CSV table of C-alpha atoms in Angstrom, one decimal:
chain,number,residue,atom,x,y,z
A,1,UNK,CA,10.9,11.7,15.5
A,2,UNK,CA,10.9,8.2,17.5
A,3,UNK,CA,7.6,7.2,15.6
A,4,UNK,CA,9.7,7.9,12.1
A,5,UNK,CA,12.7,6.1,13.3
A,6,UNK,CA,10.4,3.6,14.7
A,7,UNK,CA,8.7,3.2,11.5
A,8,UNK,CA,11.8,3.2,9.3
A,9,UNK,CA,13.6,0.1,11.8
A,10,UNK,CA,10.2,-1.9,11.2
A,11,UNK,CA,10.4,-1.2,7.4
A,12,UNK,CA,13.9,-2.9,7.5
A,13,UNK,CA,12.6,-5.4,9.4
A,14,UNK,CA,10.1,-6.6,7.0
A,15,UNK,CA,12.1,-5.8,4.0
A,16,UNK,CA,14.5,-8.0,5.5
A,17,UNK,CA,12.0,-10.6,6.4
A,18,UNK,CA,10.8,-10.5,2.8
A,19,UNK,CA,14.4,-10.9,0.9
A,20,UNK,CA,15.1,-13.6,3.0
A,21,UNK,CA,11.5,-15.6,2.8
A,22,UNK,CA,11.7,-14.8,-1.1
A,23,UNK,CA,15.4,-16.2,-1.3
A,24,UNK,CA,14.5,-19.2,0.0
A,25,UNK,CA,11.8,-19.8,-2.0
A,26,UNK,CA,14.3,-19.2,-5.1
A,27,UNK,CA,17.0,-21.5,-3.1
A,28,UNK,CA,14.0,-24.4,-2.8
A,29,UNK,CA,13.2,-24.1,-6.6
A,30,UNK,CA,16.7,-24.2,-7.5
A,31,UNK,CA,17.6,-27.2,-5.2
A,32,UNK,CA,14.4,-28.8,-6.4
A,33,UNK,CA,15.6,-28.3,-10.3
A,34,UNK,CA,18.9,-29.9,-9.1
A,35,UNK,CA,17.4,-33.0,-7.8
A,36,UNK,CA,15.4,-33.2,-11.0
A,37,UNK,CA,18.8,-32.6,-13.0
A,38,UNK,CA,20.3,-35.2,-11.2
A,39,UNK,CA,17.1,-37.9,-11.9
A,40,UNK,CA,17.6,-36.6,-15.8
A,41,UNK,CA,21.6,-37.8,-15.3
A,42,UNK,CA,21.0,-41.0,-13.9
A,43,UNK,CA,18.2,-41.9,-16.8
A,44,UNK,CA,20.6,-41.1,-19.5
A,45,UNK,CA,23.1,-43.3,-17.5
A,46,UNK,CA,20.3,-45.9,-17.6
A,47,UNK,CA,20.0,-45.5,-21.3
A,48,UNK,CA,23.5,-45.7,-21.7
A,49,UNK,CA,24.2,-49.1,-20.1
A,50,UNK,CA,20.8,-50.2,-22.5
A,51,UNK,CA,22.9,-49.2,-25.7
A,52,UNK,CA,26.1,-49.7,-24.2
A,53,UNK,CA,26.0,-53.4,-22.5
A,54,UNK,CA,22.1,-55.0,-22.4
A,55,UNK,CA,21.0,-54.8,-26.2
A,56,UNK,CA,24.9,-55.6,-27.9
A,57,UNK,CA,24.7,-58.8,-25.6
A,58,UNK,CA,21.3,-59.5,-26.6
A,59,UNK,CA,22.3,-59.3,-30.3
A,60,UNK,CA,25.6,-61.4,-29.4
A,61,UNK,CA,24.1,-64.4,-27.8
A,62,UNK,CA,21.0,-64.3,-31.1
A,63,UNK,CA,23.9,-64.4,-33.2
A,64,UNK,CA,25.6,-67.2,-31.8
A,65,UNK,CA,22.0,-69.3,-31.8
A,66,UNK,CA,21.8,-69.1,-27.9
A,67,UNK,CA,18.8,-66.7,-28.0
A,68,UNK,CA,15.6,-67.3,-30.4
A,69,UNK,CA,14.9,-64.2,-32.4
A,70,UNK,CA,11.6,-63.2,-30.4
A,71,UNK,CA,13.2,-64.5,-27.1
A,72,UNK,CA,12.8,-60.3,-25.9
A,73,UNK,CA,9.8,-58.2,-26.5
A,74,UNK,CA,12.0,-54.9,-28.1
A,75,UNK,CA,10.7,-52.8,-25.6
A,76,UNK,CA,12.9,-53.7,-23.0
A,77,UNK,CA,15.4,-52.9,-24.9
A,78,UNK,CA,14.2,-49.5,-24.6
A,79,UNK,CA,16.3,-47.4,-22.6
A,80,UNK,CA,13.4,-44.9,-22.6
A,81,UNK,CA,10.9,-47.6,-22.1
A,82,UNK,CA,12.8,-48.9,-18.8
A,83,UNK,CA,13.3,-45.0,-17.3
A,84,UNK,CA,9.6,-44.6,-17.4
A,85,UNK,CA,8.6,-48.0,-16.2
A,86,UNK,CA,11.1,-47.0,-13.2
A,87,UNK,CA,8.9,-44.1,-12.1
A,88,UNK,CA,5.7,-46.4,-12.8
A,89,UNK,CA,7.5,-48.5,-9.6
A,90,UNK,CA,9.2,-45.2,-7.4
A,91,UNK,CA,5.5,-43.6,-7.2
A,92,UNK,CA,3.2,-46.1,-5.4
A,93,UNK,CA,6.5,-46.9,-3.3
A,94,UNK,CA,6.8,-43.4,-2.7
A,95,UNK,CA,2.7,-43.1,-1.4
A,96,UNK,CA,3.7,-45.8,1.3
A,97,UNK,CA,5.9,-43.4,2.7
A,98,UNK,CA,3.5,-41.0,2.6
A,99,UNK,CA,5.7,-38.9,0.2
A,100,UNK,CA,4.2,-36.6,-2.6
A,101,UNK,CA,5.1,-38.4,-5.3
A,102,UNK,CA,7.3,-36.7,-8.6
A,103,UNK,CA,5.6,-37.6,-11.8
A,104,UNK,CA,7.4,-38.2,-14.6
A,105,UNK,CA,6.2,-37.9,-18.7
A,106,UNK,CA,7.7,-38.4,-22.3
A,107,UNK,CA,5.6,-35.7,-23.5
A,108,UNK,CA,5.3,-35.5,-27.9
A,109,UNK,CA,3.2,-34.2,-30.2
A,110,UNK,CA,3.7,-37.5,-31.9
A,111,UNK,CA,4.0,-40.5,-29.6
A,112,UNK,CA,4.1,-43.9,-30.7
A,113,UNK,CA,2.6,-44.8,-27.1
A,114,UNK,CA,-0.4,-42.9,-26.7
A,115,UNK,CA,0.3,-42.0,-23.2
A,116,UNK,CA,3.4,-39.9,-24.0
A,117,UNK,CA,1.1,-37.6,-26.2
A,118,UNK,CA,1.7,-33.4,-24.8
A,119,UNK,CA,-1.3,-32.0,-23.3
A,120,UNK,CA,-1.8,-28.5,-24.7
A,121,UNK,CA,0.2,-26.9,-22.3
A,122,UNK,CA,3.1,-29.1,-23.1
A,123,UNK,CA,2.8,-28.3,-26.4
A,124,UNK,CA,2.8,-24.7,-25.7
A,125,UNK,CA,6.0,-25.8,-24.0
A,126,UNK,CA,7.2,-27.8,-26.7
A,127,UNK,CA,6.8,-25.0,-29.3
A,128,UNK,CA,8.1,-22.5,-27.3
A,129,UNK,CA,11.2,-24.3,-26.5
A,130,UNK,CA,11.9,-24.9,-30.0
A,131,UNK,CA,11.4,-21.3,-31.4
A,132,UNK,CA,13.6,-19.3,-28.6
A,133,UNK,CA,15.7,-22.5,-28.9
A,134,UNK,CA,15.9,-22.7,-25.0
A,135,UNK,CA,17.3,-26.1,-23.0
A,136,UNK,CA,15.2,-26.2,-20.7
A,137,UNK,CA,12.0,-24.6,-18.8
A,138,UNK,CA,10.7,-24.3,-15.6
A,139,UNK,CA,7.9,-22.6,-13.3
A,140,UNK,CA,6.0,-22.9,-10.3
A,141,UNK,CA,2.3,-24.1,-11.4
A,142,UNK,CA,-0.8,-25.0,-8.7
A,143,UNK,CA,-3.0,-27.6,-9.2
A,144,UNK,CA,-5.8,-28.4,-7.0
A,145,UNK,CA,-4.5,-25.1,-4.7
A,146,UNK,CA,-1.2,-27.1,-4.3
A,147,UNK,CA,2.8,-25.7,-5.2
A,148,UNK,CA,4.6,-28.1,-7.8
A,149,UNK,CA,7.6,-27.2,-10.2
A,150,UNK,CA,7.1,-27.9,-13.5
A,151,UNK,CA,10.0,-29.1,-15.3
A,152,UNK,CA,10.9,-29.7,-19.0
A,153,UNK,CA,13.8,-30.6,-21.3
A,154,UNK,CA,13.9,-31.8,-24.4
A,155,UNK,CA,14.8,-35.7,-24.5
A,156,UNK,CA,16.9,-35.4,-27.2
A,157,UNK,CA,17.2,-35.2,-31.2
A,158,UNK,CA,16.6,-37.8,-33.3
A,159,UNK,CA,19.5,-39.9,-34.5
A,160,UNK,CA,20.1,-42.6,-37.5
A,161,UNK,CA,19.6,-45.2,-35.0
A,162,UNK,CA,16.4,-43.9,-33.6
A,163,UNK,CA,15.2,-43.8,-36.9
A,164,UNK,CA,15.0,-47.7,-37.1
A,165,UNK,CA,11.3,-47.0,-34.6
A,166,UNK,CA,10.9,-43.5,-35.6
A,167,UNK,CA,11.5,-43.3,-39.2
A,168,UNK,CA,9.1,-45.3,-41.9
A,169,UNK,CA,6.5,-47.7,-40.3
A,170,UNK,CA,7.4,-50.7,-42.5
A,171,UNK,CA,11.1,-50.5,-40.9
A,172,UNK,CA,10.1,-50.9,-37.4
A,173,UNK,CA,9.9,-54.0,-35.1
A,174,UNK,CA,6.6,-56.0,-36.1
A,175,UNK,CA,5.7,-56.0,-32.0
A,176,UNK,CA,5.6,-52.6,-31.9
A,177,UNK,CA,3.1,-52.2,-35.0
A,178,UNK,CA,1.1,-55.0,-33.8
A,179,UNK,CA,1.5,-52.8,-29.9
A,180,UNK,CA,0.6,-49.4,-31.5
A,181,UNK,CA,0.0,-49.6,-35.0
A,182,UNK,CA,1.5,-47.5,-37.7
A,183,UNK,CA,-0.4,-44.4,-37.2
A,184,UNK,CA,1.9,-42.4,-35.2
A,185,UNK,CA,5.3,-41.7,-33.6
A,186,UNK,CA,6.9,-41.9,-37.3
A,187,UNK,CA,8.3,-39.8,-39.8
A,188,UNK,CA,10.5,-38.1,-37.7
A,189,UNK,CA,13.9,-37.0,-39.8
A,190,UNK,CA,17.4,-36.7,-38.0
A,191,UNK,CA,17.7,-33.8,-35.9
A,192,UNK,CA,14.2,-33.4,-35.0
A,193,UNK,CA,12.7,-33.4,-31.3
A,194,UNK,CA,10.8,-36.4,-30.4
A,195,UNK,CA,9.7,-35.4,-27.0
A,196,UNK,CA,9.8,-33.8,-24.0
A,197,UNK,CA,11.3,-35.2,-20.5
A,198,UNK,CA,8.7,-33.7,-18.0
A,199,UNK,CA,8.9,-33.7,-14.3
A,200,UNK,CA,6.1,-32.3,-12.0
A,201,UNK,CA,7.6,-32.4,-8.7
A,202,UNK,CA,5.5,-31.3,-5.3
A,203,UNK,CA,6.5,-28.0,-3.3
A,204,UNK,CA,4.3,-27.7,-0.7
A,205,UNK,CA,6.0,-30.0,2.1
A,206,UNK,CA,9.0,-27.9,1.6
A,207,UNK,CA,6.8,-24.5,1.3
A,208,UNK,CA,5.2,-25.5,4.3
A,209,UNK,CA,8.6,-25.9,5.9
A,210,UNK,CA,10.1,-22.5,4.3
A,211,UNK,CA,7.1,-20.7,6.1
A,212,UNK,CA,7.3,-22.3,9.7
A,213,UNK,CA,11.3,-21.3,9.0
A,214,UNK,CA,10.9,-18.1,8.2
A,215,UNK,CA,8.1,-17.6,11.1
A,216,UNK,CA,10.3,-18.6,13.5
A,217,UNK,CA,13.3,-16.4,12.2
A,218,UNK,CA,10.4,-13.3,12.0
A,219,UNK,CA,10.2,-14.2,15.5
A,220,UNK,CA,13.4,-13.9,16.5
A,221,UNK,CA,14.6,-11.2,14.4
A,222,UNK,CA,11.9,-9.8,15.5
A,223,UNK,CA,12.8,-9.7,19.5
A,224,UNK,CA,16.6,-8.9,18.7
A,225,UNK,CA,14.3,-5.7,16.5
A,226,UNK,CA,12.6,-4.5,19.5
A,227,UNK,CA,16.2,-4.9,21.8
A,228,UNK,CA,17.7,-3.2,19.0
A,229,UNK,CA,15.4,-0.2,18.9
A,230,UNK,CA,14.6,-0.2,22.6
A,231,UNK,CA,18.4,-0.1,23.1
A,232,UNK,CA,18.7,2.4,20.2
A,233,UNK,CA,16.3,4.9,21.7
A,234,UNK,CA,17.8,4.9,25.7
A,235,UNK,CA,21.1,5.5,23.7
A,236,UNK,CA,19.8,8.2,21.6
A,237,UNK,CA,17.6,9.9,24.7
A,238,UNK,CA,21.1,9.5,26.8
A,239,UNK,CA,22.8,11.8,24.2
A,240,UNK,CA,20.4,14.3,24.1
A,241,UNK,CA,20.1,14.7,27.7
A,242,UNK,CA,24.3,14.8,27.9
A,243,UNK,CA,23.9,17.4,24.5
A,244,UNK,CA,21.4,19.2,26.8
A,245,UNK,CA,23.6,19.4,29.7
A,246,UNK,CA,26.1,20.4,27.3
A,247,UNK,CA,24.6,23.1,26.0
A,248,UNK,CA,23.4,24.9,29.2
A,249,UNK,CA,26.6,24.3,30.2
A,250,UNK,CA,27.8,26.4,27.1
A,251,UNK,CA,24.8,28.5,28.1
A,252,UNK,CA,25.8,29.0,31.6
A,253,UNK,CA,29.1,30.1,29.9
A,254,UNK,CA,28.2,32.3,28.2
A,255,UNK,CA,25.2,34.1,30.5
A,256,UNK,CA,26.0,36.7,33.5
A,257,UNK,CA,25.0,34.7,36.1
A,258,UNK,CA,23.5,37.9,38.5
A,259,UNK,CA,21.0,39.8,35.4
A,260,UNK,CA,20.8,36.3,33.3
A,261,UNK,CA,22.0,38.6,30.1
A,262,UNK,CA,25.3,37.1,27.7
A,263,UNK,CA,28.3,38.1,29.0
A,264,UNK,CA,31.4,39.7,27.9
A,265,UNK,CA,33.1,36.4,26.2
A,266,UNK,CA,29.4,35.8,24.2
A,267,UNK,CA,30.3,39.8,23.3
A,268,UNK,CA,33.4,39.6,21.4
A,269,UNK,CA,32.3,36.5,19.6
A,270,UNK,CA,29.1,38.1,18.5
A,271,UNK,CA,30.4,41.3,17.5
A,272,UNK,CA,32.3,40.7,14.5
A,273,UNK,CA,30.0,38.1,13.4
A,274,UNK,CA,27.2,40.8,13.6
A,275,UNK,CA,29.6,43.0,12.1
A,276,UNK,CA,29.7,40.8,8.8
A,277,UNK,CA,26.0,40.5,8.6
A,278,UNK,CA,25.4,43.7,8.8
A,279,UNK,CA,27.7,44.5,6.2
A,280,UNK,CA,26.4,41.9,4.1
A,281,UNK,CA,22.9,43.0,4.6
A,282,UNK,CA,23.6,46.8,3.6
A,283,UNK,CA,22.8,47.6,7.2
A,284,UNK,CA,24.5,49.9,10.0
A,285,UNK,CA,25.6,48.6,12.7
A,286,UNK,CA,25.0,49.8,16.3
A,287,UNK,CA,26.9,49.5,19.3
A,288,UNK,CA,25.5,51.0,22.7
A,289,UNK,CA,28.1,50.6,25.4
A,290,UNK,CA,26.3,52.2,28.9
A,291,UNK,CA,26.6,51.9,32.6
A,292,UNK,CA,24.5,53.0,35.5
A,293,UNK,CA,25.2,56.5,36.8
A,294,UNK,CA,27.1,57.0,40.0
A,295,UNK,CA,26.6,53.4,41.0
A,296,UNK,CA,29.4,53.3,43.3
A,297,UNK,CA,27.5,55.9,45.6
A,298,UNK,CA,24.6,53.8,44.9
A,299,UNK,CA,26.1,50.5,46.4
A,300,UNK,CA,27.5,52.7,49.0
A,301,UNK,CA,24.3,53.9,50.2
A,302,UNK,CA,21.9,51.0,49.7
A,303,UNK,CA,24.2,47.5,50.3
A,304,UNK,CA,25.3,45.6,47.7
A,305,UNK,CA,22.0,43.2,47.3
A,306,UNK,CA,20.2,46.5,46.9
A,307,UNK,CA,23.1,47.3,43.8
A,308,UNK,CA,22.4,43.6,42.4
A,309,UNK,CA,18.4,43.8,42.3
A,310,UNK,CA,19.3,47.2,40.5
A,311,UNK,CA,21.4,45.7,37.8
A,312,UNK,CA,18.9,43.3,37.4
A,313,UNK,CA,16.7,46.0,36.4
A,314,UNK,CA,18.5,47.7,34.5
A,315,UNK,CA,19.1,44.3,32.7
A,316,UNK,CA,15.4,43.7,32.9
A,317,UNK,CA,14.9,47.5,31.2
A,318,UNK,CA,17.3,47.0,28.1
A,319,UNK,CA,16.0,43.5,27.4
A,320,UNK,CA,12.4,45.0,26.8
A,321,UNK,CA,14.3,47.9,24.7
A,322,UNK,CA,16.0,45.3,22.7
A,323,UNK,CA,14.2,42.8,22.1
A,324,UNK,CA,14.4,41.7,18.5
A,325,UNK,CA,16.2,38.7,16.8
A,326,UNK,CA,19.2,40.6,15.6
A,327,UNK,CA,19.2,42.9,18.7
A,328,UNK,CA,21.8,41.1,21.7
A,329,UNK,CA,21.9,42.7,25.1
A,330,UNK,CA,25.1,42.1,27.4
A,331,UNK,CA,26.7,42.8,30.4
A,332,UNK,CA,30.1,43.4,30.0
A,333,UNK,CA,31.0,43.9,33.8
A,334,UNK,CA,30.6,45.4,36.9
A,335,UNK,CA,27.7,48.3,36.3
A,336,UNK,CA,28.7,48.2,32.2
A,337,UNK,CA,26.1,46.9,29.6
A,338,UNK,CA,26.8,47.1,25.8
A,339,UNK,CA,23.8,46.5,23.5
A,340,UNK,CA,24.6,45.4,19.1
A,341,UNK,CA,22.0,46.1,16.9
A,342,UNK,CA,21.6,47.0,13.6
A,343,UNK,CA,19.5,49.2,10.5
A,344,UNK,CA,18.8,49.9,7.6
A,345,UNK,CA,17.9,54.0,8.7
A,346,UNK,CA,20.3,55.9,10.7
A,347,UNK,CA,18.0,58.5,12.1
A,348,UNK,CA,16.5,55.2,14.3
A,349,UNK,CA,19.5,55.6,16.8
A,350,UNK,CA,18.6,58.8,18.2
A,351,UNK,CA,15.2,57.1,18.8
A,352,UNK,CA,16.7,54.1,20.6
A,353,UNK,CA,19.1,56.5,22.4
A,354,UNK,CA,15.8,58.3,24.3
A,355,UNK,CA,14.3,55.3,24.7
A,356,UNK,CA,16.9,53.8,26.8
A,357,UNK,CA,17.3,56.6,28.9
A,358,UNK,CA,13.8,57.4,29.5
A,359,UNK,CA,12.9,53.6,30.1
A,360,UNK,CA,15.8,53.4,32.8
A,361,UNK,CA,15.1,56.6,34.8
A,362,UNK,CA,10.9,55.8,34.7
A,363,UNK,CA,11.5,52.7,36.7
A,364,UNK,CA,11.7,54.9,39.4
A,365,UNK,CA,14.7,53.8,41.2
A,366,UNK,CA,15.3,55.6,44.2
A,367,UNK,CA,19.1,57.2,44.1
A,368,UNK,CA,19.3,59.8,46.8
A,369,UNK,CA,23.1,59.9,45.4
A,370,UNK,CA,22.2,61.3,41.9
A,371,UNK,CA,21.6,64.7,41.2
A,372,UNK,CA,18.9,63.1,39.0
A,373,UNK,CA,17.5,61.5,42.2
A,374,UNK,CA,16.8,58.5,39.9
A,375,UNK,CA,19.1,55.6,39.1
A,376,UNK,CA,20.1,56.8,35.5
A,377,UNK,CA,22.5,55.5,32.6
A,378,UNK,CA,24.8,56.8,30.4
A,379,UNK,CA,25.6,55.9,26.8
A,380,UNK,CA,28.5,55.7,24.4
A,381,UNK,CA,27.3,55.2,20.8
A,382,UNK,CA,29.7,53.6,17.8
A,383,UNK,CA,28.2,53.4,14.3
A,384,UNK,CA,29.7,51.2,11.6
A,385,UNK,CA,28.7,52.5,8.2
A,386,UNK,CA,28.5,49.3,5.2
A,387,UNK,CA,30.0,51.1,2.9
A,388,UNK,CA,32.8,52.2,5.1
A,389,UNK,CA,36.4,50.9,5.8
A,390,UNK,CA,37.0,48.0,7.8
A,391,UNK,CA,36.6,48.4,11.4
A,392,UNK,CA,38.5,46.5,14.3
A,393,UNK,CA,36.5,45.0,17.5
A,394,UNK,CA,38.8,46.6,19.3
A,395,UNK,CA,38.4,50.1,17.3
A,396,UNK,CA,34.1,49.8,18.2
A,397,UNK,CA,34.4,49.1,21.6
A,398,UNK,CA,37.2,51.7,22.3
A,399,UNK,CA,35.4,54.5,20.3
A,400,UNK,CA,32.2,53.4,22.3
A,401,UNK,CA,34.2,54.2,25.5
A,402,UNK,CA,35.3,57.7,24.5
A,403,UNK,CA,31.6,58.1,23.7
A,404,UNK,CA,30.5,57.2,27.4
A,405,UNK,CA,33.5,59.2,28.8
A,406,UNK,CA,31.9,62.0,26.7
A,407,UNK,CA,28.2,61.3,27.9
A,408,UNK,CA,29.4,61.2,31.5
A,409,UNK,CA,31.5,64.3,31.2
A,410,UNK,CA,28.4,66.4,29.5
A,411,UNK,CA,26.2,65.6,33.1
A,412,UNK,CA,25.4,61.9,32.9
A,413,UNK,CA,22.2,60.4,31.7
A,414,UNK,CA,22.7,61.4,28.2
A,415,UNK,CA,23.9,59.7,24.9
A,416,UNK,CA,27.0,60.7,22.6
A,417,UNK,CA,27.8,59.6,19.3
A,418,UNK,CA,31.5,58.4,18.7
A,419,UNK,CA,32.7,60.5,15.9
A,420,UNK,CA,36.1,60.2,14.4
C-alpha cells in the first residue's frame, strides 16, 4: 500500500513537472510570436511614414524644381526596401553582442529582387496559407540540431498603387528594369499576394533557460514531494496505530476479560443481527444458553482461582465446539455461557447438544461436589424457525432460560429444547 501511494505521489509529481515544462515552452513561443508581432507593427509604421511623409515631400520639392528628377534612386522610397535593409544592419549588430540573430525575408513566388524568391518550403507555406485562407503561420523547426520559430504572414495584397512596380513592366521605374530586368515580380492584379513576411527567430537561449528553470523547480518540488510524502506516511502510520488502539479498545469492550470469549453487550448486538441472516439465508437459528453445574460448590471447595482456570476451560471447550465463522461463543456472566449458531438441518442440534456435554465432562475436571464427580454443564436450547413469526431477543434468551431451568431440574448435565 505505501509503494502504491508512493508511486501514485511521484506520478503527480512528474505529471506536474511535465504540464508546467510544456506550458512554458507554449508561454516562450507565444511571447516569442509577440515580439515578432510587434517588429511586423513597427515595419508597417515604417512604411507608413514612407507613404505618408518621405515620398509626398520628395514629389513636392521635384515639383517645385528644387529636386532633379533622378535626384533618389526609387528604391528608397520603398517602404519595404528600407524594413529589409534595417534587418541587413540589426543582424551583424546583433552578432557583436553575441546574440542569435532573427532573420528576416520577403519571401514570393515572384520577386522582382531575386533574393525575396520562397524556397520550397515557403512555398508550401505560401500555398497553404492561401487555400485555408489562414493569417498567419507558425512552428517550431531545427536546423543544424538548433530550436527556431518559424514565422509567416502575408505582407499584404496588392493595391492600385503597388501596381505602378508590380503591374506591366513598361509602367515601372526605368532603375528598377535596368536593376532587375523585366522578367519577374510583374503581372500581379489587385488583390493578389505578393509575398510573404518571414521571420526565423532563435529558441535555444531561451530553451536552454526554460530547462535549467524547470530543473531547478523539479528540484525543489521535488524536496517539498519527499516532505510531503514522508510527512504524509508518519500521519497516515499515526492513524492506524490510534485506529488500532481503537479497535482493541472496542475489542477489550466487548471480550470477558477472565476466558477472552465476547461478552454479554457483544451478545445482544449480535443476536438479532444473526437473527436476520439467518432468516435471510433460509436457515434456523440456534441459541445454546448453558452454565457449569453446581459451580457454587465448586468455588466453595477449590478457591476461587481454581473456579476461574475452570471457566476458562469451559471457555476453552465451547470454542473448539464452535468454531466456525457464523458460530459466536459468549459468556454472558458469572458461570453462564450462551453459544448462536445456525443451519440449514435441524436434526444437527441434537448432535451439537452431545457434543457439548461430552466435550465438557471428558476434560476431566475433578468436582468432588457433583454427583457426576466431573465438572459438567447444562443446556437451555431456543430454536428460531425462518419461516416462523417474528421473535423478540428478549423472547430467545427467556425461552433459553426455561430450557436450562428444565435441564437442571431433569438431573443436570443434560440439554432441553424450549418448546412453546
Amino acid at each position: 500500500m505505501k509503494s502504491i501511494r508512493f508511486f501514485f505521489m511521484f506520478l503527480v509529481y512528474v505529471i506536474v513537472i511535465s504540464i508546467y515544462y510544456f506550458q512554458s515552452q507554449r508561454t516562450l513561443i507565444h511571447s516569442t510570436e509577440q515580439r515578432i508581432e510587434q517588429t511586423l507593427v513597427n515595419h508597417q509604421a515604417l512604411r507608413k511614414i514612407v507613404r505618408k511623409h518621405y515620398i509626398p515631400e520628395i514629389k513636392r520639392l521635384k515639383d517645385e524644381g528644387l529636386l532633379s528628377p533622378g535626384y533618389t534612386d526609387p528604391m528608397f522610397s520603398s517602404g519595404t526596401f528600407l524594413t529589409q535593409k534595417l534587418h541587413d544592419y540589426t543582424i551583424p549588430m546583433q552578432l557583436e553582442r553575441s546574440k542569435e540573430t532573427t532573420h528576416f525575408k520577403y519571401a514570393s513566388l515572384n520577386p522582382i529582387n531575386p533574393t525575396n524568391q520562397a524556397s520550397a518550403y515557403e512555398e508550401n507555406i505560401f500555398n497553404e496559407m492561401v487555400l485555408n485562407k489562414a493569417e498567419k503561420f507558425s512552428t517550431v523547426i531545427e536546423e543544424n540540431d538548433k530550436p527556431y520559430l518559424f514565422y509567416a504572414t502575408f505582407f499584404g495584397k496588392m493595391q492600385k498603387r503597388c501596381l505602378q512596380c508590380h503591374g506591366d513592366p513598361k509602367d515601372a521605374p526605368a532603375i528598377q528594369i535596368e536593376r532587375y530586368g523585366s522578367q519577374s515580380g510583374y503581372h500581379f492584379k489587385e488583390g493578389d499576394h505578393s509575398s510573404l513576411v518571414v521571420l526565423r527567430a532563435p529558441l535555444e537561449a531561451n530553451y536552454t533557460k526554460v530547462k535549467q528553470d524547470m530543473l531547478i523547480i523539479a528540484l525543489v518540488i521535488f524536496v517539498i514531494f519527499l516532505f510531503l510524502y514522508t510527512v504524509s506516511e508518519w500521519s497516515i502510520s499515526r492513524l492506524k496505530h490510534q485506529r488500532k488502539k481503537i479497535d482493541e479498545t472496542k475489542s477489550m469492550l466487548n471480550r470477558d476479560p477472565l476466558t477472552g470469549l465476547l461478552n454479554r453487550r457483544k451478545f445482544e448486538k449480535t443476536l438479532k443481527k444473526e437473527m436476520n441472516r439467518a432468516k435471510r439465508d433460509n436457515k434456523y437459528l440456534v441459541f445454546f444458553f448453558l452454565d457449569i453445574d453446581y459451580f457454587k460448590q465448586y468455588n466453595d471447595t477449590y478457591g476461587h482461582l481454581k473456579g476461574d482456570q475452570t471457566l476458562k476451560d469451559v471457555a476453552e471447550t465451547l470454542q473448539e465446539c464452535f468454531s466456525r465463522s457464523h458460530e459466536s461463543v459468549y459468556r454472558l456472566g458469572g458461570e453462564e455461557f450462551g453459544i448462536i449458531s445456525s443451519t440449514s438441518n435441524i436434526e444437527d442440534v441434537t448432535s451439537w447438544s452431545r457434543n457439548v456435554l461430552h466435550s465438557v465432562e471428558s476434560r476431566h475436571i475433578e468436582h468432588s461436589k457433583s454427583p457426576h464427580k466431573w465438572v459438567t454443564v447444562s443446556l437451555g436450547i431456543y430454536i428460531v424457525h425462518p419461516d416462523g413469526e417474528k421473535v423478540e431477543v428478549r423472547d430467545i434468551i427467556k425461552g433459553a432460560d426455561e430450557a436450562l431451568y428444565t435441564a437442571k431440574s431433569n438431573g443436570r448435565n443434560k440439554a432441553s429444547l424450549y418448546k412453546d
